[in-house]
CSV table of C-alpha atoms and ligand atoms in Angstrom, one decimal:
chain,number,residue,atom,x,y,z
A,683,MET,CA,143.0,77.0,119.5
A,684,ARG,CA,141.4,80.2,120.7
A,685,GLY,CA,139.8,78.4,123.6
A,686,ALA,CA,143.1,76.9,124.6
A,687,THR,CA,144.8,80.2,124.5
A,688,ARG,CA,142.1,81.7,126.7
A,689,ALA,CA,142.3,78.8,129.1
A,690,LEU,CA,146.0,79.2,129.4
A,691,ALA,CA,145.6,82.9,129.9
A,692,MET,CA,143.1,82.5,132.6
A,693,THR,CA,145.4,80.4,134.7
A,694,GLY,CA,148.4,82.7,134.1
A,695,LEU,CA,150.3,80.0,132.4
A,696,ALA,CA,150.5,81.8,129.1
A,697,VAL,CA,152.5,84.6,130.6
A,698,ALA,CA,154.4,82.7,133.2
A,699,GLY,CA,157.3,81.8,131.0
A,700,VAL,CA,157.8,85.4,129.9
A,701,ALA,CA,157.4,87.2,133.1
A,702,ALA,CA,158.4,84.7,135.8
A,703,PRO,CA,162.0,86.1,136.3
A,704,ALA,CA,160.7,89.6,136.7
A,705,THR,CA,157.9,88.7,139.0
A,706,ALA,CA,160.1,86.5,141.2
A,707,SER,CA,162.1,89.5,142.2
A,708,LEU,CA,159.1,91.7,142.7
A,709,GLY,CA,156.8,89.6,144.9
A,710,PRO,CA,155.8,92.3,147.3
A,711,LEU,CA,155.1,94.7,144.5
A,712,ARG,CA,153.0,92.1,142.8
A,713,ARG,CA,151.1,91.3,145.9
A,714,ARG,CA,150.4,94.9,146.5
A,715,LEU,CA,149.3,95.5,142.9
A,716,ALA,CA,147.3,92.3,142.3
A,717,PRO,CA,144.2,93.5,144.0
A,718,ARG,CA,144.3,96.7,142.0
A,719,LEU,CA,144.8,94.8,138.8
A,720,ALA,CA,141.9,92.6,139.7
A,721,GLY,CA,139.7,95.7,140.2
A,722,ILE,CA,139.1,95.3,143.9
A,723,GLY,CA,137.4,98.5,144.9
A,724,ASP,CA,134.9,99.8,147.5
A,725,ALA,CA,133.6,96.9,149.6
A,726,GLY,CA,130.1,98.3,149.2
A,727,HIS,CA,130.2,98.3,145.4
A,728,ILE,CA,130.3,95.8,142.5
A,729,ALA,CA,131.8,96.8,139.2
A,730,LEU,CA,129.9,95.3,136.3
A,731,THR,CA,131.9,95.0,133.1
A,732,TYR,CA,131.3,93.6,129.6
A,733,ASP,CA,133.9,92.9,127.1
A,734,ASP,CA,134.4,92.5,123.3
A,735,GLY,CA,131.7,94.9,122.0
A,736,PRO,CA,130.2,96.9,120.6
A,737,ASP,CA,128.1,94.4,118.7
A,738,PRO,CA,124.8,95.7,117.1
A,739,LEU,CA,123.3,92.2,117.4
A,740,SER,CA,123.6,91.8,121.1
A,741,THR,CA,124.8,95.0,122.9
A,742,PRO,CA,121.5,96.9,122.6
A,743,HIS,CA,119.8,94.1,124.6
A,744,PHE,CA,122.3,94.6,127.4
A,745,LEU,CA,121.7,98.4,127.3
A,746,ASP,CA,117.9,97.8,127.6
A,747,LEU,CA,118.3,95.3,130.4
A,748,LEU,CA,120.6,97.6,132.4
A,749,GLU,CA,118.1,100.5,131.9
A,750,ASP,CA,115.3,98.3,133.2
A,751,PHE,CA,117.2,98.0,136.5
A,752,GLY,CA,118.5,101.6,136.5
A,753,ARG,CA,122.1,100.4,136.3
A,754,THR,CA,125.1,101.4,134.3
A,755,ALA,CA,128.2,99.3,133.5
A,756,THR,CA,131.6,99.6,132.0
A,757,PHE,CA,132.1,98.2,128.4
A,758,PHE,CA,135.6,97.3,127.2
A,759,LEU,CA,135.5,98.0,123.5
A,760,LEU,CA,137.4,96.9,120.5
A,761,GLY,CA,138.5,99.8,118.3
A,762,ALA,CA,137.9,98.1,115.0
A,763,HIS,CA,134.3,97.6,116.0
A,764,VAL,CA,133.9,101.1,117.4
A,765,ALA,CA,134.9,102.2,113.9
A,766,ARG,CA,132.2,100.1,112.4
A,767,HIS,CA,129.4,100.9,114.8
A,768,PRO,CA,129.9,104.5,116.0
A,769,ASP,CA,126.2,105.2,116.4
A,770,LEU,CA,125.9,102.3,118.9
A,771,VAL,CA,128.9,103.7,120.8
A,772,ILE,CA,127.3,107.1,121.0
A,773,GLU,CA,124.1,105.5,122.4
A,774,MET,CA,126.1,103.6,125.0
A,775,ALA,CA,127.7,106.8,126.2
A,776,GLN,CA,124.4,108.7,126.1
A,777,ARG,CA,122.7,106.0,128.3
A,778,GLY,CA,125.3,106.6,131.0
A,779,HIS,CA,127.7,103.7,130.4
A,780,GLU,CA,131.4,103.9,130.8
A,781,LEU,CA,133.5,103.1,127.7
A,782,ALA,CA,137.0,101.5,128.1
A,783,VAL,CA,139.7,100.0,125.9
A,784,HIS,CA,140.1,96.3,125.2
A,785,GLY,CA,142.4,96.8,122.2
A,786,TRP,CA,142.0,97.4,118.5
A,787,GLU,CA,141.4,93.8,117.6
A,788,HIS,CA,141.1,90.9,120.0
A,789,GLU,CA,144.7,89.8,119.9
A,790,CYS,CA,146.9,88.5,122.6
A,791,VAL,CA,149.3,91.2,123.7
A,792,LEU,CA,152.2,88.7,123.6
A,793,THR,CA,151.9,88.6,119.8
A,794,LEU,CA,152.2,92.4,119.4
A,795,GLY,CA,155.3,94.5,119.6
A,796,PRO,CA,155.6,97.6,121.8
A,797,GLY,CA,155.0,100.0,118.9
A,798,ARG,CA,151.9,98.2,117.7
A,799,LEU,CA,150.5,98.0,121.3
A,800,LEU,CA,151.0,101.7,121.8
A,801,SER,CA,149.3,102.6,118.5
A,802,ASP,CA,146.5,100.2,119.1
A,803,LEU,CA,145.7,101.6,122.5
A,804,ARG,CA,146.1,105.2,121.5
A,805,ASP,CA,144.0,104.7,118.3
A,806,THR,CA,141.2,102.9,120.2
A,807,ALA,CA,141.1,105.5,123.1
A,808,THR,CA,141.2,108.4,120.6
A,809,LEU,CA,138.5,106.9,118.5
A,810,ILE,CA,136.2,106.2,121.5
A,811,GLU,CA,136.7,109.8,122.6
A,812,ASP,CA,136.1,111.2,119.1
A,813,VAL,CA,132.9,109.2,118.7
A,814,SER,CA,131.4,109.5,122.2
A,815,GLY,CA,133.1,112.5,123.8
A,816,GLN,CA,134.1,110.3,126.6
A,817,ARG,CA,137.8,109.8,127.3
A,818,PRO,CA,138.5,106.2,128.3
A,819,ARG,CA,140.2,105.6,131.7
A,820,TRP,CA,140.6,101.8,131.8
A,821,TYR,CA,142.4,99.1,129.8
A,822,ARG,CA,141.8,95.4,129.9
A,823,PRO,CA,144.0,93.2,127.6
A,824,PRO,CA,142.3,90.4,125.6
A,825,TYR,CA,142.3,87.1,127.5
A,826,GLY,CA,143.6,88.9,130.6
A,827,VAL,CA,147.1,88.3,129.4
A,828,LEU,CA,149.5,90.9,130.7
A,829,SER,CA,152.9,91.9,129.4
A,830,THR,CA,155.3,94.7,130.4
A,831,PRO,CA,155.0,96.5,127.0
A,832,ALA,CA,151.2,96.3,127.2
A,833,LEU,CA,151.2,97.8,130.7
A,834,LEU,CA,153.6,100.5,129.6
A,835,ALA,CA,151.5,101.3,126.5
A,836,ALA,CA,148.4,101.6,128.7
A,837,ARG,CA,150.1,103.9,131.1
A,838,ALA,CA,151.5,106.0,128.2
A,839,THR,CA,147.9,106.3,126.9
A,840,GLY,CA,146.7,107.4,130.3
A,841,LEU,CA,144.8,104.2,130.9
A,842,ARG,CA,144.8,102.1,134.1
A,843,THR,CA,144.9,98.4,133.5
A,844,VAL,CA,142.1,96.5,135.3
A,845,LEU,CA,141.3,92.8,134.9
A,846,TRP,CA,138.6,91.2,137.1
A,847,SER,CA,138.1,89.4,140.3
A,848,ALA,CA,134.9,87.5,139.4
A,849,TRP,CA,133.6,86.0,136.2
A,850,GLY,CA,130.8,83.9,134.8
A,851,ARG,CA,132.9,81.8,132.4
A,852,ASP,CA,130.2,82.9,130.0
A,853,TRP,CA,132.3,82.4,126.9
A,854,GLU,CA,132.2,78.6,127.3
A,855,ALA,CA,129.9,76.5,125.1
A,856,ARG,CA,128.6,74.7,128.3
A,857,ALA,CA,127.7,78.0,130.0
A,858,THR,CA,124.0,78.1,130.8
A,859,PRO,CA,122.4,81.1,132.6
A,860,PRO,CA,122.2,79.3,135.9
A,861,ARG,CA,125.8,78.1,135.6
A,862,ILE,CA,127.0,81.7,134.8
A,863,VAL,CA,125.0,83.0,137.8
A,864,ARG,CA,126.5,80.4,140.1
A,865,THR,CA,130.0,81.0,138.9
A,866,VAL,CA,129.7,84.8,139.4
A,867,GLU,CA,128.3,84.3,142.9
A,868,ARG,CA,131.0,81.8,143.8
A,869,THR,CA,133.9,84.1,142.6
A,870,LEU,CA,132.5,87.5,143.7
A,871,GLY,CA,133.9,89.0,146.9
A,872,PRO,CA,133.6,92.4,148.5
A,873,GLY,CA,134.6,95.2,146.1
A,874,GLY,CA,134.7,92.8,143.2
A,875,THR,CA,134.8,93.5,139.5
A,876,VAL,CA,132.7,91.1,137.4
A,877,LEU,CA,133.7,90.0,133.9
A,878,LEU,CA,131.0,89.2,131.4
A,879,HIS,CA,130.6,89.5,127.6
A,880,ASP,CA,128.0,91.5,125.7
A,881,THR,CA,128.8,89.7,122.4
A,882,ASP,CA,129.8,86.2,121.3
A,883,ARG,CA,132.4,87.6,119.0
A,884,THR,CA,135.2,85.7,120.8
A,885,SER,CA,132.9,83.3,122.7
A,886,ALA,CA,130.7,80.3,121.9
A,887,THR,CA,128.1,81.1,119.3
A,888,GLY,CA,125.0,82.5,120.8
A,889,SER,CA,126.5,82.7,124.3
A,890,TRP,CA,125.5,86.3,124.7
A,891,GLN,CA,121.9,85.2,125.1
A,892,HIS,CA,122.9,83.1,128.1
A,893,THR,CA,124.9,86.1,129.5
A,894,LEU,CA,121.9,88.3,129.0
A,895,GLN,CA,119.6,86.0,131.0
A,896,ALA,CA,122.2,85.5,133.7
A,897,SER,CA,122.7,89.3,133.9
A,898,ARG,CA,119.0,89.7,134.5
A,899,VAL,CA,119.1,87.2,137.3
A,900,LEU,CA,122.1,88.8,138.9
A,901,LEU,CA,120.6,92.3,138.6
A,902,GLU,CA,117.4,91.0,140.3
A,903,CYS,CA,119.5,89.5,143.1
A,904,TRP,CA,121.4,92.6,143.6
A,905,ALA,CA,118.4,95.0,143.3
A,906,ASP,CA,117.4,94.8,146.9
A,907,GLY,CA,120.8,94.1,148.4
A,908,PRO,CA,123.0,96.5,150.4
A,909,VAL,CA,125.7,96.6,147.7
A,910,ALA,CA,125.6,99.1,144.8
A,911,VAL,CA,126.3,97.9,141.3
A,912,GLY,CA,127.8,100.0,138.5
A,913,ARG,CA,130.7,101.2,136.6
A,914,LEU,CA,134.4,100.9,137.3
A,915,GLY,CA,134.5,104.7,137.5
A,916,ASP,CA,132.3,104.5,140.5
A,917,HIS,CA,134.2,101.7,142.1
A,918,GLY,CA,136.6,103.6,144.2
A,919,LEU,CA,139.6,103.0,141.9
A,920,ARG,CA,142.0,105.7,141.0
A,921,ALA,CA,142.5,106.2,137.3
A,922,HIS,CA,145.8,107.4,135.8
A,923,ARG,CA,146.1,110.9,134.6
A,924,SER,CA,147.5,111.4,131.1
A,925,GLY,CA,151.2,111.9,130.8
A,926,THR,CA,152.3,109.8,133.7
A,927,SER,CA,154.3,107.3,131.7
A,928,SER,CA,157.5,108.5,133.3
A,929,GLN,CA,156.2,107.1,136.6
A,930,VAL,CA,156.4,103.5,135.3
A,931,ARG,CA,159.2,101.6,136.8
A,932,GLY,CA,160.2,98.0,137.0
A,933,ARG,CA,158.3,95.1,135.6
A,934,ILE,CA,155.0,93.7,136.7
A,935,GLY,CA,154.0,90.0,136.3
A,936,PRO,CA,150.8,88.3,135.7
A,937,PRO,CA,148.0,88.5,138.3
A,938,GLN,CA,148.1,85.9,140.9
A,939,TRP,CA,144.7,85.2,142.4
A,940,SER,CA,142.3,82.4,142.5
A,941,PRO,CA,139.2,83.1,140.4
B,854,LIG,ZN1,137.9,89.9,125.3
């Protein structure tokens, strides 16, 4: 069931029925915003992002790997697990990584009301800041499913919503390190944002080990290239400032790009 939901979300079908009327009337706006939602930034930079942590079993391996290559990344965290593993979150921040909001639990935003969405995002952002001293700037909803209440809640929390433009499909049971690497290379374009997972919390059991191996290969490939690799905060994207919720107008539909 979980896999089916994710598969639907990835194709935009899960939200199409909800947002289609709004998006149909806002095509130009959607086209203008889609690259921003996909995290398209500076052409000379790749944003490396990991979702669903922190996880004490797997995340430290990613921190060590990134340190080996002198790289930092953006980690989209779940508030409930930040609460359980604050020391790990402190370490992530101290090692130079950027902390972002993925929600309190890993729930599809379409199942949550506006009040719950707002409290989830605020609680997660506040907890991350209280624990690490780092105020999150980015929000990525679970499964990449967007809704107007979720976008508004993010904006009201001072977070900019960013999905991804490239992925490794590393959550799949059939994902092997070479397959993940090939999928990232096939989907990655200039200024892309790469989605991977530093835990198998919502993925196939043990998949993080494949992602770790794939990450090493990718970092080796990128090590001598002309393109820099790092955090979303260094990707040339503009974050929201707090208190800009009054600037939100209209409705925004699901992202429309080919992964
Ligand atoms: Zn996720």
